[in-house]
Tab-separated table of C-alpha atoms in Angstrom:
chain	number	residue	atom	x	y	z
A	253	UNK	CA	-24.064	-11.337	-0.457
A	254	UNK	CA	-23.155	-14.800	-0.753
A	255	UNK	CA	-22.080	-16.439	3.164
A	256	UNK	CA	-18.692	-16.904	2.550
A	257	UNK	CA	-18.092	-13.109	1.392
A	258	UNK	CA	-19.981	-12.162	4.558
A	259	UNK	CA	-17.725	-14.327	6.516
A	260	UNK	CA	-14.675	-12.751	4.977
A	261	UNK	CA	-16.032	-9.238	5.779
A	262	UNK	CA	-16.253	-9.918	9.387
A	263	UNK	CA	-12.812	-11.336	10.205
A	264	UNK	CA	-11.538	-8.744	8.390
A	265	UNK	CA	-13.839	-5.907	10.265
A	266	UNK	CA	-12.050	-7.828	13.553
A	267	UNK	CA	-8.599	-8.364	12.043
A	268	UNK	CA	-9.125	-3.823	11.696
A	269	UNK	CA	-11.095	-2.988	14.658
A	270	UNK	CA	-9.700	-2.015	18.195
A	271	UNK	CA	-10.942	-4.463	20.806
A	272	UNK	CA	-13.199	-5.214	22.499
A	273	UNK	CA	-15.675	-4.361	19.417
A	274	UNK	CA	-19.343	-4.717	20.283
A	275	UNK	CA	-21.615	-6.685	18.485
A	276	UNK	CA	-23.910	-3.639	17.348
A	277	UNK	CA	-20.090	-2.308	15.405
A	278	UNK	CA	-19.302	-5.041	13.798
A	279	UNK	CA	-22.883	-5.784	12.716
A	280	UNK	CA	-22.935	-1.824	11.229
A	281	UNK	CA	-19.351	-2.185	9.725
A	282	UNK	CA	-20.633	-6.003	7.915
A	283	UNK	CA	-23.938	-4.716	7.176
A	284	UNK	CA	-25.714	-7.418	8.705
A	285	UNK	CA	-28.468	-7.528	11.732
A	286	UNK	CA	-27.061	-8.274	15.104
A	287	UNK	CA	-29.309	-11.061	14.807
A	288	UNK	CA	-27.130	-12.303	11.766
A	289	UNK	CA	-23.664	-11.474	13.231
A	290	UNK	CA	-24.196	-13.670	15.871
A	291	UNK	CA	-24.629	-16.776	13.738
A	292	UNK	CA	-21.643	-15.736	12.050
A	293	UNK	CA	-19.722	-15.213	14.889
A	294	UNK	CA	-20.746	-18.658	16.102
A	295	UNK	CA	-20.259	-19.876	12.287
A	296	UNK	CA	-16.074	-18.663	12.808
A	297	UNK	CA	-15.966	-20.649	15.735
A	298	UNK	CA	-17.115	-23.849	14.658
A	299	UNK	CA	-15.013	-23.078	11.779
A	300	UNK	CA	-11.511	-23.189	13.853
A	301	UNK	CA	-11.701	-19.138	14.759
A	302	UNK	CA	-10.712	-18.455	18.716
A	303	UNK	CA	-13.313	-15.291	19.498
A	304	UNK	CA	-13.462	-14.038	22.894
A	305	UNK	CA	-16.273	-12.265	24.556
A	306	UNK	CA	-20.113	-12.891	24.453
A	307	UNK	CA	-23.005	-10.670	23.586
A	308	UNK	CA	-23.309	-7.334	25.607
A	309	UNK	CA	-19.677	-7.107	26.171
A	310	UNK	CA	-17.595	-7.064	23.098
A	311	UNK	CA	-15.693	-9.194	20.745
A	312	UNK	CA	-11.892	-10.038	20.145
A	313	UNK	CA	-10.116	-12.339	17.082
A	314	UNK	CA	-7.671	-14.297	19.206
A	315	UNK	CA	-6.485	-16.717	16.760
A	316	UNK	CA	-7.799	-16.203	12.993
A	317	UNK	CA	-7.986	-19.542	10.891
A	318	UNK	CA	-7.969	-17.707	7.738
A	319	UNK	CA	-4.335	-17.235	7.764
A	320	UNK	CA	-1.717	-19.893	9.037
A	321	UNK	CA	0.833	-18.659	12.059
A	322	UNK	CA	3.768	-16.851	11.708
A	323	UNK	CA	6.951	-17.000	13.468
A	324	UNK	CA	8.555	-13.833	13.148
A	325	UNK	CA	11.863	-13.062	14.884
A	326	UNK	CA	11.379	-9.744	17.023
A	327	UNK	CA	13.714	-8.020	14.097
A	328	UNK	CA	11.264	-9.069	11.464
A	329	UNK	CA	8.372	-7.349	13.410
A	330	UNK	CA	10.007	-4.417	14.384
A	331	UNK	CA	10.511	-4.034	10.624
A	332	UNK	CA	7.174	-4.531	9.395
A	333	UNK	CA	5.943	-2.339	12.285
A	334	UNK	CA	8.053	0.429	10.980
A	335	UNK	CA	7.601	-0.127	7.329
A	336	UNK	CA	4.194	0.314	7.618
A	337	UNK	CA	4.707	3.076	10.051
A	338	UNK	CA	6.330	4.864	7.118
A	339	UNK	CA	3.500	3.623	4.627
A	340	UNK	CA	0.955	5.840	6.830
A	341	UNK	CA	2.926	8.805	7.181
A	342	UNK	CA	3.222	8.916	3.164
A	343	UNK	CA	0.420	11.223	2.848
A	344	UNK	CA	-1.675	8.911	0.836
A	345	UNK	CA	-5.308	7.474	2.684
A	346	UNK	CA	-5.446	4.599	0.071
A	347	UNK	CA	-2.056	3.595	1.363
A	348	UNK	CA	-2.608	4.418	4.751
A	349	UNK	CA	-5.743	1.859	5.056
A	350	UNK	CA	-3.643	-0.819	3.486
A	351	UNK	CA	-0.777	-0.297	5.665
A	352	UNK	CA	-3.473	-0.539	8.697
A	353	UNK	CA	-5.149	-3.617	7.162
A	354	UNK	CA	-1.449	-5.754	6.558
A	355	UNK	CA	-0.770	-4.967	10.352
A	356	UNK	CA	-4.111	-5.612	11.142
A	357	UNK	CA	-3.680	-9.279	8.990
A	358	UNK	CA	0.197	-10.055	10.532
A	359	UNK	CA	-1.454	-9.315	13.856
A	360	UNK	CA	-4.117	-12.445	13.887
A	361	UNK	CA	-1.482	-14.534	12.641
A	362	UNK	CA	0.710	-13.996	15.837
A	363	UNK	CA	1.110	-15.617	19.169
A	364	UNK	CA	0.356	-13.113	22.280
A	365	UNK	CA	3.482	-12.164	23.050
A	366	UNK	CA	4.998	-11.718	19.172
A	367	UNK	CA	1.441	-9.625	18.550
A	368	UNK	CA	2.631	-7.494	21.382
A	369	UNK	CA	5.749	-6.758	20.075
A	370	UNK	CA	4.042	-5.500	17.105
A	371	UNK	CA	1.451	-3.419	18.399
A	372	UNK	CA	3.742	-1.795	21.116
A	373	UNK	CA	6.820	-1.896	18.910
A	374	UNK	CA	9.845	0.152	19.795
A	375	UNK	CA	10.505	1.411	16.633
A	376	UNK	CA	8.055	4.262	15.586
A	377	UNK	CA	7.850	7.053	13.226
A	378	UNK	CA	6.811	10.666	14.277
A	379	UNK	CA	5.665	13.287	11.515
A	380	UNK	CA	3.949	15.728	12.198
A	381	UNK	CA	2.822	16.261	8.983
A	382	UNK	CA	2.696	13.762	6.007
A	383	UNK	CA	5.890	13.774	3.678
A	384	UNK	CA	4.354	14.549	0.706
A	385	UNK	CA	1.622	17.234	-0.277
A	386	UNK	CA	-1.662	15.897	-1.613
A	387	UNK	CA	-1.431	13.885	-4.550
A	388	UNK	CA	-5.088	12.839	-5.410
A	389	UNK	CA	-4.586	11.483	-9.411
A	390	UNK	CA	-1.665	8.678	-7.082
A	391	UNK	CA	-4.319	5.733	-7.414
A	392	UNK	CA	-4.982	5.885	-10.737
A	393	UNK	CA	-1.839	5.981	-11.882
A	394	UNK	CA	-0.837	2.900	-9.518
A	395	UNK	CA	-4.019	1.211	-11.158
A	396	UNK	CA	-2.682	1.941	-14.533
A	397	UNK	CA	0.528	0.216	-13.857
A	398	UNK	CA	-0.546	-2.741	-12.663
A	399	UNK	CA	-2.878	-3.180	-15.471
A	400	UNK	CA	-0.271	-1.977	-17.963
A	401	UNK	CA	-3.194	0.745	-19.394
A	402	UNK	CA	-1.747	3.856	-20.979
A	403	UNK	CA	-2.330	7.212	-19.415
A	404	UNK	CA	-3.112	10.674	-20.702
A	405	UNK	CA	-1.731	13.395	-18.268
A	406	UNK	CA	-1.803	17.187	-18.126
A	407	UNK	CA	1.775	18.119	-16.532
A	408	UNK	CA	3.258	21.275	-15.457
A	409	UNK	CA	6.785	21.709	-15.775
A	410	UNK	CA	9.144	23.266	-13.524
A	411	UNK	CA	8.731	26.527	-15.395
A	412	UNK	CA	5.689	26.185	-15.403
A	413	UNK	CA	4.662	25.332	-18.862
A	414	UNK	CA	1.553	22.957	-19.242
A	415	UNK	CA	1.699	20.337	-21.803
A	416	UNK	CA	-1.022	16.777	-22.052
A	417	UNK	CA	1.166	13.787	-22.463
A	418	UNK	CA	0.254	10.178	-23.112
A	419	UNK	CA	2.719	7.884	-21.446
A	420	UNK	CA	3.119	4.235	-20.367
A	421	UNK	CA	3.400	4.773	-16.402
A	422	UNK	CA	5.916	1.691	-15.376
A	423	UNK	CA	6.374	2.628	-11.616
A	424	UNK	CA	5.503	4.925	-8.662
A	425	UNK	CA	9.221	6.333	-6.891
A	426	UNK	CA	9.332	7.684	-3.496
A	427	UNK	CA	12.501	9.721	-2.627
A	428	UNK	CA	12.772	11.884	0.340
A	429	UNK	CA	10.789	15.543	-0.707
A	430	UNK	CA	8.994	13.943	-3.975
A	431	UNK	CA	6.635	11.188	-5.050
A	432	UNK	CA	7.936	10.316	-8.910
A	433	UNK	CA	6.226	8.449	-11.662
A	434	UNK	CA	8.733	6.599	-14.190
A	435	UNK	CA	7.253	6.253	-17.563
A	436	UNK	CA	7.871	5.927	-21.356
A	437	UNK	CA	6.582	9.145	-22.720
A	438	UNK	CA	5.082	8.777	-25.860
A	439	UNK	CA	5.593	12.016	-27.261
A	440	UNK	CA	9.154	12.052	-26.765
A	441	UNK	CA	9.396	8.558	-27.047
A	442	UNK	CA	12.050	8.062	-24.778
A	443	UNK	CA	11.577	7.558	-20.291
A	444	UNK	CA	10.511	10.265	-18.731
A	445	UNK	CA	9.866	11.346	-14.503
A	446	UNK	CA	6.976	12.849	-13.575
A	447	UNK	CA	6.572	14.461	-10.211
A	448	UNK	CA	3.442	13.428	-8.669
A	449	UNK	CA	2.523	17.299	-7.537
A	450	UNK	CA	2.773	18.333	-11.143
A	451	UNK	CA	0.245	15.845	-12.248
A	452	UNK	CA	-3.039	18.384	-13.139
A	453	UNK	CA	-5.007	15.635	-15.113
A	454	UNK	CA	-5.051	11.954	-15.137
A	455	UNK	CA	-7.232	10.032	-17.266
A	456	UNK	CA	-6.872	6.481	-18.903
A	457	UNK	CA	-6.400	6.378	-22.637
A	458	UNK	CA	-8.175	3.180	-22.452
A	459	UNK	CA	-5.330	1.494	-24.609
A	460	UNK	CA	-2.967	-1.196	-22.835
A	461	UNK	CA	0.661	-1.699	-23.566
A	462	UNK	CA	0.465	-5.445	-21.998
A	463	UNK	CA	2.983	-6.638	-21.736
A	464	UNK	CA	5.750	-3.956	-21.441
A	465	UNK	CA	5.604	-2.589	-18.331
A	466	UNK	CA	8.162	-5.438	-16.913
A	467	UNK	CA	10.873	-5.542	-19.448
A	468	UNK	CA	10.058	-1.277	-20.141
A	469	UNK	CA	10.931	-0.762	-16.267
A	470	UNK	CA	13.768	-3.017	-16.411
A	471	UNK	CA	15.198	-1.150	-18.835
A	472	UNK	CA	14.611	2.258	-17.152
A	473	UNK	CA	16.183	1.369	-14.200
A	474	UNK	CA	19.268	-0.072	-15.962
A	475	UNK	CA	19.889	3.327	-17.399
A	476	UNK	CA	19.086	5.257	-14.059
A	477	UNK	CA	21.901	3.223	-13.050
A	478	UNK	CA	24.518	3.802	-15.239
A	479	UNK	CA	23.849	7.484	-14.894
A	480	UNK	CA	24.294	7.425	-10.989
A	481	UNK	CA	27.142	5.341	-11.870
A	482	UNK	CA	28.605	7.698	-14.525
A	483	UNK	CA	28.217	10.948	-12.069
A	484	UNK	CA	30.019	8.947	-9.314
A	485	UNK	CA	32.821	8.582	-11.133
A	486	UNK	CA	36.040	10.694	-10.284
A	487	UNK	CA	36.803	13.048	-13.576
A	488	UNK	CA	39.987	12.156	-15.549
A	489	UNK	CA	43.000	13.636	-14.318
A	490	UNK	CA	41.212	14.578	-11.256
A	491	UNK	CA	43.040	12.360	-8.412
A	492	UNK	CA	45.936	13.970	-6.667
A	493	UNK	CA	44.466	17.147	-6.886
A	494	UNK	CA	43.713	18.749	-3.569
């Protein structure tokens, strides 16, 4: 592993880790010999990094050079605090580890008392179980979207019919009971939703629709909103009635 990489790996091992973290963890969670950790350690420093703490008694990332300081307002960090605090309770580990990592990342970029705010922040989210139920094809399909790849899908309807689908997946929709993918569906060529617990199968049709996804989605959502639009409307003749 090239130097740099291994540098990378460490400050974000202490960006993740709860502190103090001894120098026998972070060796394990870099893969390196204590022997080599140290030399990076002392490689951060020189490099602009404020570390605190010595060998035999733990390690903290005051100050992280990697990423320049932020001056959040106490609003701002209440809100990432809680936006990531509803990120985690999702359901979802792949999500949940990001989530951990941007606070982690926001964190080293902080003065004391602003990092405070956002590790003790007022705002919190309590769920005692995770909104939605497993959902284990979720990263594939995110992966699929971002690289615009098509998807073949085995899908159970609400009556319980299963059908296998190809579809272009444009975007991942989180409402409050269900996790929903928006796609074009190529067998009825026309958008479809997909709930996320009905997904059986996911595999990649290894064909990419490149690049759709951005004008497909815009289109999707201008027609979801027209509908919601449409069924807000009062019915004709409707007013005065009571």
């Amino acid at each position: 592993m090239a130097r740099s990489d291994r540098l990378f790996r460490l400050l974000h091992a202490m960006r993740t880790m709860s502190a103090p973290i001894t120098a026998a963890r972070l060796a394990e969670a870099t893969e390196v010999s204590q022997r080599s950790l140290y030399r990076d350690i002392d490689a951060l420093r020189a490099a602009g990094a404020r570390i605190e703490g010595e060998r035999g008694y733990g390690y903290r990332l005051i100050e992280d050079y990697a990423l320049p300081p932020q001056t959040f307002e106490r609003p701002e960090i209440e809100a990432i605090a809680l936006g990531m605090a509803e990120v985690a309770s999702l359901g979802d580990p792949v999500l949940a580890e990001a989530a951990a990592s941007v606070l982690a990342k926001v964190a080293a970029t902080l003065p004391d008392d602003r990092e405070q705010y956002l590790l003790h922040a007022i705002s919190q989210v309590f769920r005692p179980t995770p909104r939605y139920g497993a959902t284990p094809h979720m990263e594939t399909v995110r992966g699929a979207c971002w690289r615009e790849e098509a998807l073949e899908i085995g899908y159970v309807d609400q009556n319980g019919a299963v059908s296998t689908r190809s579809i272009l997946p444009l975007a991942v929709v989180y409402t409050d009971r269900t996790q929903t993918v928006l796609a074009w569906c190529c067998l009825r060529e026309d958008f479809r939703m997909f709930r996320a617990d009905r997904l059986r199968t996911v595999s990649l049709a290894e064909s990419s629709f490149r690049p759709r996804r951005a004008p497909l989605l815009r289109r999707y959502l201008a027609e979801l909103k027209a509908r919601a639009a449409s069924a807000a409307e009062p019915r004709q003749g409707a007013e005065g009635k009571g």
